[in-house]
CSV table of C-alpha atoms in Angstrom, one decimal:
chain,number,residue,atom,x,y,z
A,128,MET,CA,0.0,0.0,0.0
A,129,ASP,CA,1.5,3.3,-0.9
A,130,ILE,CA,1.7,6.4,1.3
A,131,GLY,CA,-1.2,8.3,-0.1
A,132,LEU,CA,-3.6,5.3,0.1
A,133,ASN,CA,-2.4,4.5,3.6
A,134,SER,CA,-2.9,8.1,4.7
A,135,SER,CA,-6.4,8.1,3.4
A,136,VAL,CA,-7.3,4.9,5.1
A,137,THR,CA,-5.8,6.2,8.4
A,138,GLY,CA,-7.8,9.5,7.9
A,139,ILE,CA,-11.1,7.6,7.5
A,140,SER,CA,-10.4,5.4,10.5
A,141,GLN,CA,-9.6,8.4,12.7
A,142,ALA,CA,-12.7,10.3,11.5
A,143,PHE,CA,-14.9,7.2,12.3
A,144,LYS,CA,-13.3,7.1,15.9
A,145,ASP,CA,-13.8,10.9,16.3
A,146,HIS,CA,-17.4,10.7,15.1
A,147,ALA,CA,-18.2,7.9,17.5
A,148,ALA,CA,-16.7,9.8,20.4
A,149,ARG,CA,-18.7,12.9,19.5
A,150,ALA,CA,-21.9,10.9,19.1
A,151,ASP,CA,-21.3,9.4,22.6
A,152,ARG,CA,-20.9,13.0,24.1
A,153,ILE,CA,-23.9,14.3,22.2
A,154,SER,CA,-26.1,11.4,23.6
A,155,ARG,CA,-25.2,12.7,27.1
A,156,ALA,CA,-26.2,16.2,26.2
A,157,ALA,CA,-27.5,17.0,29.7
A,158,GLU,CA,-24.0,16.8,31.1
A,159,HIS,CA,-22.3,18.1,27.9
A,160,GLU,CA,-20.9,21.6,27.9
A,161,ASP,CA,-20.1,22.2,24.2
A,162,LEU,CA,-22.9,20.4,22.2
A,163,ALA,CA,-22.6,22.8,19.2
A,164,LYS,CA,-18.8,22.0,18.9
A,165,ASP,CA,-19.4,18.3,18.7
A,166,MET,CA,-22.3,18.7,16.3
A,167,VAL,CA,-20.1,20.7,13.9
A,168,GLY,CA,-17.3,18.3,14.4
A,169,GLN,CA,-19.5,15.5,13.1
A,170,ILE,CA,-20.1,17.4,10.0
A,171,GLU,CA,-16.4,17.8,9.7
A,172,ASP,CA,-15.8,14.1,10.2
A,173,SER,CA,-18.2,13.4,7.4
A,174,ALA,CA,-16.3,15.8,5.1
A,175,ILE,CA,-13.0,14.2,6.0
A,176,VAL,CA,-14.3,10.7,5.1
A,177,LYS,CA,-15.7,12.0,1.8
A,178,ALA,CA,-12.4,13.6,0.9
A,179,ASN,CA,-10.4,10.6,1.8
A,180,VAL,CA,-12.8,8.3,-0.2
A,181,ALA,CA,-12.3,10.6,-3.2
A,182,VAL,CA,-8.5,10.2,-2.9
A,183,ILE,CA,-8.9,6.4,-2.7
A,184,LYS,CA,-11.2,6.4,-5.8
A,185,THR,CA,-8.8,8.6,-7.7
A,186,HIS,CA,-5.9,6.4,-6.7
A,187,ASP,CA,-7.8,3.3,-8.0
A,188,GLU,CA,-8.7,5.1,-11.3
A,189,MET,CA,-5.1,6.2,-11.8
A,190,LEU,CA,-3.7,2.7,-11.1
A,191,GLY,CA,-6.3,1.3,-13.5
A,192,SER,CA,-5.2,3.7,-16.2
A,193,LEU,CA,-1.5,2.8,-15.6
A,194,LEU,CA,-2.3,-0.9,-15.9
A,195,ASP,CA,-4.2,-0.1,-19.1
A,196,LEU,CA,-1.1,1.7,-20.5
A,197,PHE,CA,1.3,-1.1,-19.8
A,198,SER,CA,-0.9,-4.1,-20.8
C-alpha cells in the first residue's frame, strides 16, 4: 500500500473514531458543555471521510489507467 492510500485509510479510520466519540458525548447532552462544537465536528468528520474516499477512488482510477497503458 502506498503512502497516499495508507494516509487516506488512516484518515477515514480516525474520522470514524472521532465521530463515535462525538456521538457518545452528544447522547449525554444534559451533562455536555459544548454540544454545538461536537455537532459541527460530526459534519467535519463526514467531510473528512468523503475527501479521503475521493482520494482512494482517484488512486484506484489512476492505477487502472496505468495498468491499461502497460498491458
